[in-house]
C-alpha positions as MATLAB code, in Angstrom:
seq = 'XXXXXXXXXXXXXXXXXXXXXXXXXXXXXXXXXXXXXXXXXXXXXXXXXXXXXXXXXXXXXXXXXXXXXXXXXXXXXXXXXXXXXXXXXXXXXXXXXXXXXXXXXXXXXXXXXXXXXXXXXXXXXXXXXXXXXXXXXXXXXXXXXXXXXXXXXXXXXXXXXXXXXXXXXXXXXXXXXXXXXXXXXXXXXXXXXXXXXXXXXXXXXXXXXXXXXXXXXXXXXXXXXXXXXXXXXXXXXXXXXXXXXXXXXXXXXXXXXXXXXXXXXXXXXXXXXXXXXXXXXXXXXXXXXXXXXXXXXXXXXXXXXXXXXXXXXXXXXXXXXXXXXXXXXXXXXXXXXXXXXXXXXXXXXXXXXXXXXXXXXXXXXXXXXXXXXXXXXXXXXXXXXXXXXXXXXXXXXXXXXXXXXXXXXXXXXXXXXXXXXXXXXXXXXXXX';
ca = [
      -3.012  -20.599   17.513;
      -5.955  -18.721   16.066;
      -7.042  -19.137   12.468;
      -6.807  -15.899   10.599;
      -9.502  -14.375    8.438;
      -8.592  -13.434    4.888;
      -7.539   -9.776    5.248;
      -5.839  -10.409    8.608;
      -3.923  -13.286    7.064;
      -2.741  -11.132    4.135;
      -1.521   -8.369    6.455;
       0.357  -10.641    8.844;
       1.752  -12.828    6.071;
       3.006   -9.832    4.080;
       4.675   -8.372    7.215;
       6.160  -11.752    8.147;
       7.434  -12.381    4.601;
       9.036   -9.001    4.425;
      10.812   -9.538    7.756;
      11.946  -13.028    6.786;
      13.110  -11.888    3.363;
      15.355   -9.231    5.002;
      16.994  -12.070    6.962;
      17.401  -14.037    3.698;
      15.357  -17.017    4.813;
      13.371  -19.461    2.700;
       9.590  -19.198    2.893;
       6.668  -20.871    1.143;
       2.970  -20.469    0.586;
       0.826  -23.606    0.604;
      -2.756  -23.453   -0.624;
      -5.221  -26.237    0.196;
      -8.304  -26.468   -1.901;
     -11.216  -28.856   -1.233;
     -13.194  -30.157   -4.181;
     -15.990  -31.867   -2.256;
     -16.981  -28.935   -0.041;
     -18.873  -27.221   -2.865;
     -21.166  -30.244   -3.035;
     -21.645  -30.285    0.719;
     -22.871  -26.647    0.701;
     -26.128  -27.760   -0.913;
     -26.532  -30.796    1.322;
     -25.362  -29.683    4.833;
     -25.705  -25.916    4.530;
     -23.194  -23.079    4.513;
     -22.861  -22.829    8.288;
     -21.878  -26.490    8.747;
     -19.430  -26.333    5.865;
     -17.902  -23.196    7.446;
     -17.425  -25.135   10.687;
     -15.821  -27.992    8.836;
     -13.365  -25.657    7.180;
     -12.584  -24.028   10.564;
     -11.845  -27.455   12.079;
      -9.639  -28.391    9.126;
      -7.724  -25.121    9.371;
      -7.146  -25.746   13.118;
      -5.846  -29.257   12.410;
      -3.480  -27.822    9.796;
      -2.326  -25.141   12.209;
      -1.576  -27.737   14.897;
       0.499  -29.772   12.392;
       2.759  -26.852   11.435;
       5.492  -24.945   13.244;
       4.484  -22.277   15.760;
       5.786  -19.459   13.532;
       3.744  -20.494   10.517;
       0.477  -18.719    9.640;
      -2.798  -20.297    8.623;
      -5.788  -18.495    7.177;
      -9.115  -19.250    5.517;
      -8.722  -17.329    2.277;
     -11.644  -18.565    0.217;
     -14.955  -20.427    0.427;
     -13.201  -23.796    0.101;
      -9.567  -22.780    0.590;
      -6.974  -22.635    3.338;
      -3.681  -20.821    2.854;
      -0.542  -21.408    4.966;
       2.592  -19.360    5.106;
       5.598  -21.562    6.043;
       8.574  -19.551    7.311;
      12.231  -20.227    7.929;
      12.488  -23.379    5.869;
      15.844  -25.172    5.495;
      15.106  -26.511    1.951;
      12.317  -26.587   -0.623;
      11.764  -30.215    0.384;
      10.631  -29.096    3.836;
       7.661  -27.271    2.286;
       6.639  -30.526    0.499;
       7.092  -32.413    3.839;
       4.688  -30.011    5.509;
       2.140  -30.576    2.677;
       2.419  -34.368    3.059;
       2.091  -34.103    6.834;
      -1.233  -32.271    6.498;
      -2.355  -34.533    3.699;
      -1.952  -37.532    6.049;
      -4.163  -35.787    8.538;
      -6.877  -34.916    5.938;
      -6.891  -38.177    3.956;
      -9.091  -40.158    6.412;
     -12.841  -39.332    6.176;
     -13.938  -36.342    8.211;
     -16.482  -37.433   10.852;
     -19.634  -35.361   11.208;
     -22.747  -36.604   13.091;
     -21.684  -40.231   12.553;
     -21.202  -39.546    8.824;
     -17.879  -39.992    7.097;
     -17.103  -37.152    4.637;
     -14.359  -37.496    2.002;
     -12.693  -34.103    1.558;
     -10.414  -34.594   -1.495;
      -7.799  -31.892   -0.731;
      -5.445  -30.543   -3.454;
      -2.224  -28.812   -2.399;
      -0.333  -26.161   -4.299;
       3.090  -25.223   -2.899;
       5.200  -22.248   -3.968;
       8.651  -21.443   -2.477;
      10.449  -18.153   -2.852;
      13.781  -18.018   -4.595;
      16.946  -16.153   -3.714;
      15.566  -12.874   -5.027;
      12.421  -13.379   -3.002;
       8.755  -13.256   -3.968;
       6.122  -10.849   -2.739;
       3.165  -12.514   -1.014;
       0.882  -11.810   -4.006;
       3.253  -13.634   -6.367;
       3.714  -16.582   -4.036;
      -0.081  -16.960   -3.707;
      -0.515  -16.762   -7.483;
       2.171  -19.418   -7.960;
       0.579  -21.668   -5.304;
      -2.815  -21.200   -6.975;
      -1.304  -22.268  -10.343;
       0.145  -25.372   -8.664;
      -3.337  -26.241   -7.226;
      -4.943  -25.988  -10.643;
      -2.172  -28.138  -12.117;
      -2.673  -30.656   -9.350;
      -6.380  -30.901  -10.274;
      -5.551  -31.410  -13.938;
      -2.998  -34.103  -13.217;
      -5.195  -35.651  -10.458;
      -2.323  -35.300   -7.954;
      -2.805  -34.514   -4.259;
       0.252  -32.182   -4.117;
       2.004  -30.065   -6.737;
       5.106  -27.918   -6.286;
       5.231  -24.798   -8.443;
       8.185  -24.297  -10.754;
       9.013  -21.459  -13.119;
       8.428  -23.591  -16.220;
       4.881  -24.491  -15.137;
       2.141  -23.111  -17.343;
      -0.913  -21.856  -15.535;
      -3.778  -23.958  -16.974;
      -6.305  -21.222  -16.298;
      -4.218  -18.533  -18.035;
      -3.522  -20.939  -20.881;
      -7.278  -21.508  -21.308;
      -7.948  -17.725  -21.196;
      -5.277  -17.187  -23.858;
      -6.764  -19.920  -25.996;
     -10.254  -18.521  -25.703;
      -9.115  -15.085  -26.841;
      -7.006  -16.520  -29.681;
      -9.796  -18.895  -30.785;
     -12.147  -16.010  -31.358;
      -9.527  -14.382  -33.519;
      -8.893  -17.663  -35.400;
     -12.594  -18.130  -36.191;
     -12.841  -14.601  -37.590;
      -9.555  -14.570  -39.494;
      -9.087  -18.001  -40.948;
      -6.848  -19.638  -38.361;
      -8.791  -22.904  -38.367;
      -9.100  -25.622  -40.983;
     -10.848  -28.940  -41.448;
      -9.202  -32.311  -42.090;
     -11.231  -35.036  -43.753;
     -10.849  -38.743  -42.898;
     -12.368  -41.146  -45.498;
     -15.137  -43.521  -44.428;
     -15.072  -46.607  -46.641;
     -18.125  -48.640  -47.614;
     -17.065  -52.260  -47.057;
     -19.421  -53.662  -49.736;
     -18.166  -51.385  -52.581;
     -14.692  -50.500  -51.323;
     -15.355  -46.858  -52.136;
     -15.334  -43.686  -50.115;
     -18.927  -43.291  -48.864;
     -18.344  -40.192  -46.775;
     -15.717  -38.290  -44.892;
     -15.580  -37.095  -41.322;
     -14.821  -33.385  -41.005;
     -12.384  -32.927  -38.130;
     -11.522  -29.538  -36.703;
      -7.871  -28.529  -36.725;
      -6.085  -25.494  -35.171;
      -2.337  -24.885  -35.415;
      -1.818  -22.153  -32.851;
       0.928  -19.699  -33.786;
       2.632  -20.040  -30.372;
       1.402  -23.302  -28.847;
       1.437  -25.444  -31.995;
      -1.320  -27.989  -32.706;
      -4.224  -27.781  -30.266;
      -6.062  -31.024  -29.571;
      -9.703  -30.923  -30.816;
     -11.106  -31.929  -27.403;
      -9.158  -29.082  -25.800;
     -10.404  -26.660  -28.450;
     -14.054  -27.654  -27.880;
     -13.541  -27.503  -24.071;
     -12.415  -23.858  -24.413;
     -15.433  -22.923  -26.572;
     -18.181  -24.933  -24.915;
     -20.532  -22.971  -22.736;
     -19.293  -19.601  -24.086;
     -20.349  -17.236  -26.833;
     -17.697  -18.785  -29.069;
     -19.472  -22.155  -29.379;
     -22.242  -21.020  -31.754;
     -19.693  -19.145  -33.865;
     -17.450  -22.167  -33.966;
     -20.321  -24.465  -34.982;
     -21.380  -22.004  -37.690;
     -17.829  -21.931  -39.079;
     -17.448  -25.760  -39.063;
     -20.854  -26.452  -40.590;
     -20.518  -24.006  -43.466;
     -16.908  -24.870  -44.151;
     -17.656  -28.587  -44.171;
     -20.569  -28.155  -46.608;
     -18.627  -25.811  -48.850;
     -15.599  -28.074  -49.067;
     -17.838  -31.167  -49.491;
     -19.376  -29.380  -52.423;
     -15.875  -28.769  -53.805;
     -14.706  -32.349  -53.564;
     -17.958  -33.563  -55.095;
     -17.401  -31.266  -58.095;
     -13.831  -32.649  -58.322;
     -15.251  -36.157  -58.768;
     -15.388  -37.569  -55.264;
     -19.044  -38.444  -54.886;
     -19.111  -38.713  -51.117;
     -21.017  -37.200  -48.199;
     -19.693  -35.570  -45.041;
     -20.046  -36.214  -41.328;
     -19.991  -33.218  -39.004;
     -19.677  -33.297  -35.193;
     -22.238  -31.412  -33.025;
     -21.913  -30.956  -29.279;
     -24.496  -31.033  -26.532;
     -24.256  -27.205  -26.508;
     -25.187  -27.128  -30.198;
     -28.385  -29.196  -29.638;
     -29.509  -26.688  -26.976;
     -29.026  -23.723  -29.406;
     -32.484  -22.535  -30.522;
     -30.999  -21.212  -33.754;
     -29.338  -24.485  -34.763;
     -32.044  -25.652  -37.171;
     -32.080  -22.269  -38.917;
     -28.279  -22.521  -39.235;
     -28.632  -25.965  -40.877;
     -31.356  -24.776  -43.268;
     -29.150  -21.883  -44.451;
     -26.213  -24.193  -45.044;
     -28.281  -26.626  -47.048;
     -29.707  -23.890  -49.343;
     -26.269  -22.203  -49.761;
     -24.014  -25.119  -50.563;
     -26.310  -27.446  -52.424;
     -25.179  -30.676  -50.693;
     -28.000  -33.280  -50.584;
     -29.212  -33.540  -46.991;
     -29.198  -37.305  -47.151;
     -25.407  -37.124  -47.709;
     -24.831  -35.146  -44.522;
     -24.423  -37.013  -41.225;
     -24.507  -35.198  -37.851;
     -22.341  -37.067  -35.359;
     -23.227  -36.713  -31.705;
     -21.538  -37.995  -28.596;
     -23.435  -40.305  -26.263;
     -23.554  -37.463  -23.714;
     -25.298  -35.215  -26.222;
     -27.848  -37.746  -27.465;
     -28.591  -39.075  -23.966;
     -29.264  -35.567  -22.684;
     -32.852  -35.403  -21.442;
     -32.928  -31.645  -21.475;
     -36.094  -30.140  -22.935;
     -35.761  -29.436  -26.650;
     -32.912  -31.812  -27.392;
     -35.106  -34.571  -28.832;
     -37.188  -31.985  -30.748;
     -33.991  -30.596  -32.319;
     -32.899  -34.116  -33.343;
     -36.279  -34.812  -34.868;
     -36.178  -31.505  -36.805;
     -32.732  -32.354  -38.222;
     -34.030  -35.798  -39.170;
     -37.078  -34.221  -40.870;
     -34.737  -32.041  -42.978;
     -33.298  -35.282  -44.389;
     -30.032  -35.332  -42.489;
     -28.681  -38.570  -40.958;
     -27.875  -38.795  -37.282;
     -25.051  -40.895  -35.817;
     -24.083  -41.681  -32.240;
     -20.289  -41.262  -32.009;
     -17.999  -43.222  -29.645;
     -20.693  -45.834  -29.127;
     -19.972  -48.075  -26.132;
     -17.765  -45.634  -24.177;
     -20.534  -43.699  -22.404;
     -23.606  -44.572  -20.428;
     -26.183  -45.319  -23.098;
     -29.694  -46.173  -21.990;
     -31.270  -48.710  -24.328;
     -34.687  -47.290  -23.541;
     -33.453  -43.789  -24.425;
     -31.965  -45.108  -27.706;
     -35.392  -46.322  -28.765;
     -36.656  -42.727  -28.672;
     -33.815  -41.258  -30.717;
     -34.117  -40.852  -34.486;
     -30.669  -42.358  -35.168;
     -29.435  -43.749  -38.451;
     -25.959  -44.878  -37.444;
     -23.665  -45.800  -34.640;
     -19.893  -45.480  -34.590;
     -18.061  -48.087  -32.622;
     -15.234  -46.429  -30.706;
     -11.634  -47.298  -31.657;
     -10.855  -48.461  -28.126;
     -12.746  -51.698  -28.986;
     -11.801  -51.897  -32.669;
      -8.005  -51.576  -32.364;
      -7.615  -54.654  -30.163;
     -10.391  -56.850  -31.472;
      -7.996  -59.221  -33.367;
      -5.794  -59.694  -30.276;
      -8.300  -59.514  -27.411;
     -11.219  -61.965  -27.592;
     -13.438  -59.843  -25.330;
     -13.102  -56.826  -27.600;
     -14.059  -58.947  -30.606;
     -17.179  -60.177  -28.814;
     -18.134  -56.655  -27.849;
     -17.793  -55.378  -31.417;
     -19.745  -58.404  -32.669;
     -22.538  -57.663  -30.165;
     -22.648  -53.976  -31.047;
     -22.962  -54.711  -34.738;
     -25.751  -57.213  -34.189;
     -27.614  -54.858  -31.771;
     -27.361  -51.928  -34.247;
     -28.571  -54.008  -37.142;
     -31.531  -55.253  -35.143;
     -32.415  -51.632  -34.578;
     -32.018  -50.963  -38.352;
     -28.941  -48.798  -37.765;
     -25.851  -48.624  -39.972;
     -22.484  -49.349  -38.227;
     -19.221  -47.485  -38.671;
     -16.048  -48.887  -37.046;
     -13.373  -46.305  -36.090;
      -9.672  -46.924  -35.677;
      -9.154  -49.590  -38.387;
      -5.411  -49.720  -38.834;
      -4.611  -53.172  -40.376;
      -5.936  -55.673  -42.878;
      -6.699  -58.307  -40.178;
      -9.085  -55.911  -38.423;
     -10.693  -54.915  -41.729;
     -11.270  -58.574  -42.675;
     -12.744  -59.359  -39.283;
     -15.139  -56.419  -39.468;
     -16.190  -57.487  -42.960;
     -16.927  -60.964  -41.658;
     -18.999  -59.572  -38.748;
     -21.090  -57.532  -41.173;
     -19.871  -54.011  -40.363;
     -21.062  -51.508  -42.972;
     -18.403  -48.798  -43.017;
     -14.874  -48.510  -41.701;
     -12.657  -45.523  -40.902;
      -9.038  -45.383  -39.807;
      -5.362  -45.063  -40.690;
      -5.542  -48.121  -42.972;
      -7.057  -45.709  -45.585;
      -5.511  -42.506  -44.312;
      -5.513  -39.910  -41.534;
      -7.607  -36.759  -41.625;
      -6.223  -34.703  -44.524;
      -6.800  -31.162  -45.866;
      -9.173  -30.787  -48.765;
      -6.524  -30.631  -51.597;
      -4.840  -33.836  -50.322;
      -8.223  -35.565  -50.012;
      -9.031  -34.728  -53.625;
      -5.602  -35.888  -54.832;
      -5.879  -39.147  -52.904;
      -9.365  -39.905  -54.178;
      -8.239  -39.300  -57.752;
      -4.777  -40.856  -57.727;
      -5.348  -43.841  -55.432;
      -8.780  -45.320  -54.882;
      -9.566  -47.080  -51.518;
      -9.611  -50.384  -53.370;
      -6.070  -49.733  -54.644;
      -4.922  -48.685  -51.168;
      -6.415  -51.814  -49.677;
      -4.704  -53.993  -52.234;
      -1.433  -52.283  -51.599;
      -1.793  -52.655  -47.856;
      -2.591  -56.378  -48.286;
       0.518  -56.941  -50.380;
       2.659  -55.056  -47.838;
       1.436  -57.173  -44.859;
       1.473  -60.470  -46.711;
];
């Protein structure tokens, strides 16, 4: 009933798997990973956390069959080899059995500790799997369980390893930045008072040659915190200014909004990048808006506020994106050199059908105006929402009512062939 150390577990499990495979029996590897133990290392110390893991491993061993193996194979990981299973379902039953044991809080010195285990299960097929492959498959299932916020995940051959997928995307993204695999879509932002396009939001787009369209948030997640983020920001900023200059020459006298991340604000070379873009593409700085998430602008890290103030001193406008969805501090907002807030579409889309959403949008508009900030409402998709926002005094609207994000040639054609006022009139007649 002893708990095996890593190398000892690998040796015995490999020997056992080989023996069982020769007999044609079904086996499985089950990996249990604990998300909360990494936090406890810094609070309780490594020795105590090691003892906790030993106790958990012993509890798991006691819950399994005598012929099964249990080993501690990582800092926060236990691996079990389940042998001589009747069906794949029996491996899942074993996982659920241990989950029931580990779900209640772990008691330590009169303290209750929530462990948050994630199980990945991999079963060999008729042709068998080597131990290394089974462990890889079980690890893939654990990562998928974390992504899907599930306690247990069974590996199947169609499952895509999220870590490998991210590694592939990272490699391919670098190539796309260097070789023109990315493009920007531009969604019009309409000034309510004039009915004209005041600006556009430049939105990053990537159609991967094998995986198809990659969501922008996934793309940023891949780049953030790596050497690709400054390169990506450089590409987006220069491309947005160059194409803004193009549509201005084509007759669309509008500015452009560009999204910056928290990583960008920490980059000491950001202000130099902005200065180079301004001098190169000849777009007036007052027509350029830098959009920042609440997480980015609420970051108290040294240098962030200085960077924002430098961008402001250059003449650029600063906007807080997704306003109302984060954890804004009103005191912190008073320190920020903002010009604009963007009300998130989660409130705007339902404001004509949900009274509370309408009240929230009304309050946000009033608060922003009292702070001398302009207000942009995202996610405007129908005339009723547009009319309500106009009544509430919103300054600018953005959404499918006037078009999705479109490539530069389509934006120029739309602005020339059909003005926003015409589109609004057409939409009004359609819904009447």
